Amino acid sequence: MTERSFVPFLLEMLAPFLVWGAHFGAVYGINGIACARGLDAGASGPVGIAPASLAILGVSAAALVAVGWLLVRALRRAQAGRQHRAEGGSPGRDAVDFARWFAAAGAGAALIAVLWVTLPVLQVPACA
Amino acid sequence: MTRPQPGSPLPSPLPRPAEELETLRRVWRPPGGLAIVTAVNNNIIGLFYIGTALLFFVMAGLLALAMRAQLAVPGNDLLDHGTYNQFFTVHGTGMMFLFAVPMVEAIGVFLLPAMLAARDLPFPRLSAFAFWAYFFGGIAFFCSLLFDAAPDGGWFMYPPLTGARFSPGINADFWLLGIGFIEISAIAGAIEIVVGILRTRPPGMSLDKLPVYGWAMLVMAGMIIFAFPAVIVATLLLEVERVFAWPFFQAELGGDPLLWQHLFWFFGHPEVYIIFLPAAGLVSMMVPTIAQHPLIGHRLIVLALVGTGFFSFGLWVHHMFATGIPSLSLSFFSAASMAVAVPAGIQVFSWIATLGRGRVRMSVPALFVLGFLFIFVLGGLTGVMVAAVPFDWQAHDSYFVVAHLHYVLIGGMVFPMFAAIYYWWPMVNGRLLSKRLGTAAFWLMFGGFNLAFFPMHLTGLRGMPRRVYTYPPDLGWDWLNLASTVGAFVFAAGVLAVLADIARSVLGHGERASPNPWRAGTLEWLPNEYFATRSIPRVSSLYPLWDAPDLPRQVEAGGHFLPGAPTRRRETIVTSPVEARPQYLMPMPGPHWGPFLAGLFTAAHFLMLTVQLYTLSIVPGVLAIAMVFWWLWELDKGEDFPPQDIGGGIRVPVYVQGPRSHSWWAMAVLLLVDGTAFACLLFTYLFLWTVSPDVWPAGPAALPAIWRLAAGLALWAAAAGAMAWASRALAQDRHWRMRLGMLLGLVLAGAAMATDVTAQVSTGLRGSDSAYGATVSMLLAYQSFHLAVTVLMAGYTLARSAAGRLAARRRVTFDNTMLFWQYTCAQGTAMLLVLHLFPRLTG
C-alpha cells in the first residue's frame, strides 16, 4: 500500500476554511480600501448598496460557490467511502474516512460562516 | 523497508535479552550535577520549562496583588502612578508572554512524547535552546523593574505613546527587544511540536486516532506559525522607528499608529486561542478519565479546534472597535467574533455530555475542570457581549473588559492548568498530590477568583476605566474595588496552597501513585522512564489502555516496537504523517553545552542591544551563533548504520534525506513563519499606501529605472539557478563543482542585493523621510538579513563539505541551506516586483 501524501491530504481537510479565510480577507480589504479612497459613492436607497458593497457581494457569491462545491465533493467522497466499507473495503482507511468526514463538516461550517459574515453588507452602510 | 509478518502476536518476541534494557537506560541517562544544564531530554527540559513558567506566573501575580492593594481604597498612595504603569505592563506582559504561552508549550514538551509514546521530541537541542533563551530573557525582563527600567506602555504597547517622543529611555526597548526575541523561543517550540506530532506518532496511530490534545497542540502550533510573525514584525518596526526615526507610526510623515494595532492584534487575538486551545485539549484528555467514558463527539471537537484556529484570525479588529474603522468592516469582525462562540460551545457541550453519560469520580482535577467550565462559560458569554459593537463602545477600556479577559484567560487556561498539574503530577515523581490541600486550594481559587473579578463587571459598567492607579471616593466604586482586592488575596492563597502541595511532594511526602492512578485510557500512563516507554506500542484505537488492558505489561516487557537501542544511541521511530507507518529510525542528539550557552549568549546579545551597548552586543551575538554551529556539527551523521529491525519484521533505515526527512519538514515550517513575516511587511507597505498615498512616488520619474528591476530579477534568478546547479553536482558527488556553484550563487545573490539597494538609493530615498521611505528601507533591510543568514548557512555547509561531512547520500545540511537559499531568492523577487511595479501601477 502506498503512503498517502500529506499536503494534498491536509489541503482536502482544510480547503473550506481556507476559502472562508480568503473570503474574509477579501471583503475586509475591499471595504477598507473603498472607504479609504472614497469609493463608496453611488449608494442609493435607505441603506444603499455602494459599488464596493456590490463587489463584496460578488466575492461572497464566488466563495459560496467554492465552498458549496467542496461540500458536494466531500459528501460524494464520504458516500463512496461508506459504500466501499460496506462492500468489505480495504483495511487502514480510517484516516481517509476521517478526512472526508472532516472536509464535509468543515465545508458545512464554512458555508454558514461565509453567509454569516456577508449578512451585514445588506444591513450596514459601507463607510459610515 | 519490509512489511510486518502476519500471525505475530506482538511486534517483538518475548522475553527480551537482558542487556537491551540496560543499553536503553545507559544511552538515555540524564547528566548529573551541574551538567544538568546540558540536558536536552523532554522530561527534564519540560519540567524546567513548567517550573520557570510557574515562577513567572507567581512573579506577575505578585505585581497583581500590589496593584489590587493600591486599588483597595480610593485615593491610596501605596504605589505612585509611574510604578503602577510599570506594574500593570509587566503583569500583563509577563502573564501573556512569559507565563501563558510558554506554559502551554512547556506542558506540551513534557506530555506529548509520552502521549505519542515517542522517545523524545524530534529536536531536543532546539527545545533546550528555546528554554534557556526564554529563561535568561524572562529573568532579565522582570529584573528591569528593579532598575525602574521596566516598560510602562501597557502590554499592547500602543504607539505613539511608546514611540521615542513620548517614551524616551529604554523602558519600551525592554519590551520590544526582550519580548521580541522570547517569541523566537515560542516559534522554535511550535516547529518542534508540529514535526513531533506529525512524524513521531507510534505505528498505527493514524490521524483519526490522534488524541484530542495532539490536535489542540497541532492547531496551537499552526497558529503560532501564522500569528507570531506579526508581533515580531510590529516590534521590529517600532524599535527601528525608535532608533532610526523611520516613521512607520508617525502620522505627520505618512505613518499610522493603527498599523501597530493591526499587526499587534493580528497576533494578539489568536494568542488568546493559542493559550486556550491547549488547555481545552488537556480538559478533553481529563474529562473521559474523570467520567470513565470516551469523549462524546471526538470528531466534532477536532473540527471545533481547527475551526477556532481559523476563525480566530478573523477577530483581531474587535480590539479596535473604537478606532474609527468603517462600520461595515466592524460588522464583519463582529460577526466573526460571535461565530467563534459556536466551536467553543461544541466543546463545552461535549464535555458536559461526556460527564453526564459517564460515572464521575470526584477528585481535585475534576473540581478544577468543573470550575473551568463555570468560569469559562461566563467569560465566553461576556465575550459575545463585547463582540456587539454598540456594547463594546460602552464597555471599551473599562473594568468590564478587565473582568471579561480574566474570566476567559484564568478560567480558560489557569484552571485547566491546575487540573493538569494535579492529574499528571504522578508522571513527575510517582506520587499523587494531596487531595485535602488540592481541594482547599480549589475552593480558595474558585471563590477568590469570582470575588475578585465578578465585581469588576459592575465597576466597569459604573464607568471605572482600566489602568488608573487610583480613583476618587463616592463614585460607587469603593466597595466593589475592596471586594476585588479581598478576592485577589484569597485567590493567591489558593495558589500558595498548590505550591505548598508541590513542595511537599518534591520533598518526598504524599501517597505513592499506582502506574495508572486515574484509570486513564491514553498512552502517557504506560510505564515510563526517561526514554518514555520501554517499547513503542502498536496503536489501534483512541483509548489503547482501555481497549487493550494487557498493553502496559506488553510494552514494559519490550514486546512492541523498538524495545532497545539497536544503534546504541538515542533514537526514535519516525512514522508517516497520515497513517503513522514506520519510515526510519531517527538518531537523537544527547546532552550538550551548546543549547545552554547559545541561550545565554542570545539573551546577553539582546540585553546589550536594549541598554544600547550596540558594539559590545556583537560579541555574545557571534558566540551564540558559534554555539549553535557547535551543537549542530556532530548531527547529520549520514547512513552510518545499516537498516535496523524495529520489530514486527520491519527494517527501517537510520537516515533519510529529502522531503521525507524530519529536518526538511522543520525547515518547511520555518519558511512558513518567514513567509508570514514577509507578508506582514508587504501588508505594512500596502496599509501605509492606503492611508497615505501622498507620500508614495507620484510616477515613474520618482522611481528607480526599470532596467534596475530587470537586473535585480535576473541576478536573483541566477543565484537560485547556481544553487540548483550545486545541488545537482552534489547528487553526483562532484564536490568541487558543488562548492563552485555555491560560491558563484553567493556572489550573484550579493550582486542582486547591491543592485536592489543602489536602485532605491539612486532616487534619493531615505528611511527617515516618510512612511514610504521607511517601508521600502525595511523591506530591503529584511532581505539583507536573509542574505546574511544565507551566507552563514552556506559557509557552514561549505565547511562541512571541506571536512568530508557532506555527500550525495549525506546531504540533509545541504538541503536545509538550499531550501532557505531558494526561499531568499523567491522573496527577493517578490520584493522587487512590489517595489518597482506597484507604484507604477497605482501612481
Coordinates of C-alpha atoms in Angstrom, one line a residue, chain B residues 461-793:
Chain B
L461 CA -20.4 49.3 34.0
R462 CA -20.2 52.1 36.6
G463 CA -17.6 53.8 34.5
M464 CA -14.2 52.9 36.1
P465 CA -11.6 52.9 33.4
R466 CA -8.8 50.3 33.4
R467 CA -5.2 51.2 34.2
V468 CA -6.0 54.1 36.6
Y469 CA -3.7 54.0 39.6
T470 CA -6.2 55.5 41.9
Y471 CA -9.7 56.9 42.0
P472 CA -11.7 59.4 44.0
P473 CA -14.3 58.3 46.6
D474 CA -18.1 58.4 46.2
L475 CA -18.2 57.2 42.6
G476 CA -19.8 53.9 43.6
W477 CA -16.6 52.0 43.0
D478 CA -15.2 51.8 46.6
W479 CA -16.8 48.6 47.9
L480 CA -16.5 46.8 44.6
N481 CA -12.8 47.5 44.5
L482 CA -12.4 46.4 48.1
A483 CA -14.2 43.2 47.3
S484 CA -11.9 42.6 44.3
T485 CA -8.8 43.1 46.4
V486 CA -10.0 40.7 49.0
G487 CA -10.8 38.2 46.3
A488 CA -7.4 38.6 44.7
F489 CA -5.7 37.7 48.0
V490 CA -7.9 34.7 48.6
F491 CA -7.1 33.5 45.1
A492 CA -3.4 34.0 45.8
A493 CA -3.8 31.9 49.0
G494 CA -5.1 29.1 46.8
V495 CA -2.1 29.3 44.5
L496 CA 0.1 29.3 47.6
A497 CA -1.6 26.1 48.7
V498 CA -0.9 24.4 45.4
L499 CA 2.8 25.5 45.6
A500 CA 3.0 24.1 49.2
D501 CA 1.5 20.9 47.9
I502 CA 4.0 20.6 45.1
A503 CA 6.9 21.4 47.6
R504 CA 5.6 18.7 49.9
S505 CA 5.6 16.2 47.1
V506 CA 9.0 17.1 45.9
L507 CA 10.3 16.6 49.4
G508 CA 9.0 13.0 49.3
H509 CA 5.7 13.3 51.1
G510 CA 2.4 12.1 49.7
E511 CA 0.7 9.0 48.6
R512 CA 2.6 6.8 46.1
A513 CA 0.6 6.5 42.8
S514 CA -0.2 3.3 41.0
P515 CA 1.1 3.2 37.4
N516 CA -2.3 4.4 36.1
P517 CA -3.9 6.1 39.2
W518 CA -6.9 7.6 37.4
R519 CA -7.5 4.6 35.2
A520 CA -7.0 6.6 32.0
G521 CA -7.1 5.2 28.5
T522 CA -4.2 7.0 26.8
L523 CA -0.5 6.2 26.3
E524 CA 1.1 8.6 28.7
W525 CA 0.0 6.3 31.5
L526 CA 2.1 3.4 30.2
P527 CA 5.1 2.5 32.4
N528 CA 7.6 5.3 31.7
E529 CA 11.2 6.2 32.1
Y530 CA 13.4 9.0 30.6
F531 CA 13.3 7.2 27.3
A532 CA 9.4 7.1 27.5
T533 CA 8.1 3.6 27.2
R534 CA 10.3 0.5 27.1
S535 CA 8.9 -0.4 23.7
I536 CA 6.7 1.8 21.4
P537 CA 3.2 0.3 21.2
R538 CA 1.2 -0.5 18.1
V539 CA -1.9 1.6 18.4
S540 CA -5.3 0.7 17.0
S541 CA -7.8 2.9 18.9
L542 CA -8.3 6.3 20.7
Y543 CA -8.1 4.7 24.1
P544 CA -5.5 2.0 23.8
L545 CA -5.2 1.3 27.6
W546 CA -9.0 0.8 27.8
D547 CA -9.2 -1.3 24.7
A548 CA -6.1 -3.5 25.4
P549 CA -5.8 -3.9 29.2
D550 CA -2.6 -6.0 28.8
L551 CA -0.8 -3.3 26.8
P552 CA 1.2 -1.9 29.7
R553 CA 2.6 -5.3 30.5
Q554 CA 3.5 -6.0 26.9
V555 CA 5.1 -2.6 26.4
E556 CA 7.1 -2.8 29.6
A557 CA 8.3 -6.2 28.7
G558 CA 9.6 -4.9 25.4
G559 CA 7.0 -6.7 23.3
H560 CA 6.3 -3.9 20.9
F561 CA 8.4 -1.7 18.6
L562 CA 12.0 -0.6 19.2
P563 CA 12.4 -2.4 22.6
G564 CA 16.1 -1.4 22.8
A565 CA 18.6 0.9 21.3
P566 CA 19.8 -1.0 18.3
T567 CA 22.4 1.6 17.2
R568 CA 23.4 2.1 20.9
R569 CA 22.5 5.8 20.8
R570 CA 19.3 7.8 21.4
E571 CA 16.8 7.2 18.6
T572 CA 13.1 7.1 17.9
I573 CA 10.8 5.9 15.2
V574 CA 9.7 8.4 12.5
T575 CA 6.4 7.5 11.0
S576 CA 4.4 8.7 8.1
P577 CA 2.3 11.8 8.8
V578 CA -1.2 10.5 7.9
E579 CA -1.2 6.7 8.6
A580 CA 1.7 6.5 11.0
R581 CA 3.7 3.8 9.2
P582 CA 7.3 3.4 10.3
Q583 CA 9.6 5.1 7.9
Y584 CA 13.0 5.4 9.5
L585 CA 14.9 5.4 12.8
M586 CA 15.9 8.9 13.8
P587 CA 19.1 9.3 15.8
M588 CA 18.5 11.9 18.5
P589 CA 21.2 14.2 20.0
G590 CA 22.1 13.9 23.6
P591 CA 23.3 16.4 26.3
H592 CA 25.4 19.2 25.1
W593 CA 26.6 22.6 26.4
G594 CA 25.7 24.3 23.1
P595 CA 22.0 24.9 23.7
F596 CA 22.6 26.3 27.2
L597 CA 25.4 28.6 26.1
A598 CA 23.6 29.7 22.9
G599 CA 20.5 30.6 25.1
L600 CA 22.7 32.6 27.5
F601 CA 24.6 34.4 24.7
T602 CA 21.4 35.1 22.8
A603 CA 19.8 36.7 25.9
A604 CA 23.0 38.7 26.5
H605 CA 23.0 39.9 23.0
F606 CA 19.5 41.3 23.1
L607 CA 20.0 42.7 26.6
M608 CA 23.0 44.6 25.4
L609 CA 21.0 45.9 22.5
T610 CA 18.4 47.0 24.9
V611 CA 20.8 49.0 27.1
Q612 CA 22.3 50.4 23.9
L613 CA 25.7 48.7 24.1
Y614 CA 25.5 48.1 20.3
T615 CA 29.1 47.4 19.6
L616 CA 29.6 45.1 22.6
S617 CA 26.5 43.2 21.7
I618 CA 28.2 41.8 18.7
V619 CA 30.4 39.6 21.0
P620 CA 27.6 37.5 22.5
G621 CA 25.8 37.5 19.2
V622 CA 28.7 35.9 17.5
L623 CA 29.2 33.5 20.4
A624 CA 25.5 32.5 20.2
I625 CA 25.8 31.6 16.5
A626 CA 29.0 29.7 17.2
M627 CA 27.3 27.7 19.9
V628 CA 24.5 26.7 17.5
F629 CA 27.1 25.6 14.9
W630 CA 28.9 23.7 17.6
W631 CA 25.9 21.7 18.6
L632 CA 24.9 21.1 15.0
W633 CA 28.3 19.9 13.8
E634 CA 28.0 16.4 15.1
L635 CA 24.5 15.9 13.8
D636 CA 23.6 14.9 10.2
K637 CA 25.6 11.7 10.5
G638 CA 24.6 10.1 7.3
E639 CA 23.7 6.4 7.0
D640 CA 26.3 5.2 9.5
F641 CA 24.4 2.0 10.3
P642 CA 22.6 -0.4 8.1
P643 CA 18.8 -0.6 8.3
Q644 CA 17.6 -1.8 11.7
D645 CA 14.9 -4.2 12.8
I646 CA 12.4 -2.3 14.9
G647 CA 10.1 -5.3 15.5
G648 CA 7.1 -6.7 13.6
G649 CA 9.5 -7.8 10.8
I650 CA 10.0 -4.2 9.9
R651 CA 13.5 -3.0 8.9
V652 CA 13.9 0.8 8.5
P653 CA 16.9 2.9 7.5
V654 CA 18.6 5.1 10.1
Y655 CA 18.9 8.1 7.7
V656 CA 16.7 9.6 5.1
Q657 CA 17.1 12.9 3.2
G658 CA 14.9 15.0 1.0
P659 CA 11.2 15.7 1.7
R660 CA 10.7 12.6 3.9
S661 CA 13.3 13.9 6.4
H662 CA 12.1 15.4 9.6
S663 CA 14.7 18.1 9.1
W664 CA 13.2 19.1 5.8
W665 CA 9.8 19.4 7.5
A666 CA 11.2 21.6 10.2
M667 CA 12.8 23.9 7.5
A668 CA 9.5 24.0 5.6
V669 CA 7.6 25.0 8.8
L670 CA 10.3 27.7 9.5
L671 CA 9.8 29.1 6.0
L672 CA 6.1 29.3 6.6
V673 CA 7.0 31.5 9.6
D674 CA 9.4 33.5 7.5
G675 CA 6.9 33.9 4.6
T676 CA 4.3 35.2 7.1
A677 CA 6.7 37.8 8.4
F678 CA 7.4 38.9 4.9
A679 CA 3.6 39.0 4.2
C680 CA 3.3 41.3 7.2
L681 CA 5.9 43.6 5.8
L682 CA 4.0 43.7 2.5
F683 CA 0.8 44.4 4.4
T684 CA 2.7 47.3 6.1
Y685 CA 3.6 48.6 2.7
L686 CA 0.0 48.3 1.3
F687 CA -1.6 49.6 4.5
L688 CA 0.5 52.7 4.7
W689 CA -0.1 53.3 0.9
T690 CA -3.8 53.1 1.6
V691 CA -3.8 55.7 4.4
S692 CA -1.0 58.0 2.9
P693 CA -0.9 57.8 -0.8
D694 CA 0.5 61.3 -0.9
V695 CA 4.0 60.1 0.4
W696 CA 4.2 57.4 -2.3
P697 CA 6.1 58.3 -5.6
A698 CA 3.7 60.2 -7.9
G699 CA 5.0 58.5 -11.1
P700 CA 7.8 56.6 -12.8
A701 CA 10.1 59.7 -12.7
A702 CA 10.5 59.3 -8.9
L703 CA 11.2 55.6 -9.1
P704 CA 14.3 53.6 -10.0
A705 CA 14.8 53.0 -13.7
I706 CA 13.1 49.9 -14.9
W707 CA 16.4 48.3 -16.1
R708 CA 17.4 48.0 -12.4
L709 CA 14.3 45.9 -11.8
A710 CA 15.3 43.6 -14.7
A711 CA 18.9 43.4 -13.4
G712 CA 17.7 42.6 -9.9
L713 CA 15.3 39.9 -11.1
A714 CA 17.9 38.3 -13.3
L715 CA 20.5 38.2 -10.5
W716 CA 18.1 36.6 -8.0
A717 CA 17.1 34.0 -10.6
A718 CA 20.8 33.4 -11.4
A719 CA 21.6 32.9 -7.7
A720 CA 18.8 30.4 -7.4
G721 CA 20.0 28.7 -10.6
A722 CA 23.5 28.4 -9.2
M723 CA 22.3 26.7 -6.1
A724 CA 20.2 24.3 -8.2
W725 CA 23.4 23.5 -10.2
A726 CA 25.3 23.0 -7.0
S727 CA 22.6 20.6 -5.8
R728 CA 22.8 18.5 -9.0
A729 CA 26.6 18.5 -8.6
L730 CA 26.3 17.1 -5.0
A731 CA 23.9 14.4 -6.2
Q732 CA 26.7 13.2 -8.4
D733 CA 29.3 13.6 -5.6
R734 CA 31.1 16.3 -7.6
H735 CA 32.2 18.3 -4.7
W736 CA 34.4 21.0 -6.3
R737 CA 31.6 21.8 -8.7
M738 CA 29.1 21.9 -5.8
R739 CA 31.4 24.4 -3.9
L740 CA 31.9 26.5 -7.0
G741 CA 28.1 26.6 -7.6
M742 CA 27.5 27.8 -4.0
L743 CA 30.2 30.4 -4.1
L744 CA 29.0 31.7 -7.5
G745 CA 25.5 31.8 -6.1
L746 CA 26.6 33.8 -3.1
V747 CA 28.3 36.3 -5.4
L748 CA 25.2 36.6 -7.6
A749 CA 22.9 37.0 -4.5
G750 CA 25.2 39.7 -3.1
A751 CA 25.2 41.4 -6.5
A752 CA 21.4 41.2 -6.6
M753 CA 21.1 42.8 -3.1
A754 CA 23.6 45.5 -4.0
T755 CA 21.5 46.2 -7.2
D756 CA 18.3 46.4 -5.2
V757 CA 19.8 48.8 -2.6
T758 CA 21.5 51.1 -5.1
A759 CA 18.4 51.2 -7.2
Q760 CA 16.4 52.8 -4.3
V761 CA 19.3 54.9 -3.2
S762 CA 19.6 56.3 -6.7
T763 CA 16.2 58.0 -6.2
G764 CA 17.5 59.8 -3.1
L765 CA 15.2 57.6 -0.9
R766 CA 15.9 57.8 2.9
G767 CA 14.2 55.7 5.6
S768 CA 13.5 58.7 7.8
D769 CA 11.9 60.9 5.1
S770 CA 8.5 59.4 5.0
A771 CA 6.5 56.2 5.7
Y772 CA 7.2 55.2 2.1
G773 CA 11.0 55.6 2.6
A774 CA 10.7 53.7 5.9
T775 CA 8.8 50.8 4.4
V776 CA 11.0 50.4 1.4
S777 CA 14.1 50.6 3.5
M778 CA 12.6 48.0 5.9
L779 CA 11.9 45.6 3.1
L780 CA 15.5 46.0 1.8
A781 CA 16.8 45.5 5.4
Y782 CA 14.7 42.4 5.8
Q783 CA 16.0 41.0 2.5
S784 CA 19.6 41.8 3.5
F785 CA 19.1 40.0 6.8
H786 CA 18.1 36.9 4.8
L787 CA 21.1 37.2 2.6
A788 CA 23.3 37.4 5.7
V789 CA 21.7 34.2 7.1
T790 CA 22.1 32.5 3.7
V791 CA 25.8 33.4 3.8
L792 CA 26.1 31.9 7.3
M793 CA 24.3 28.7 6.3

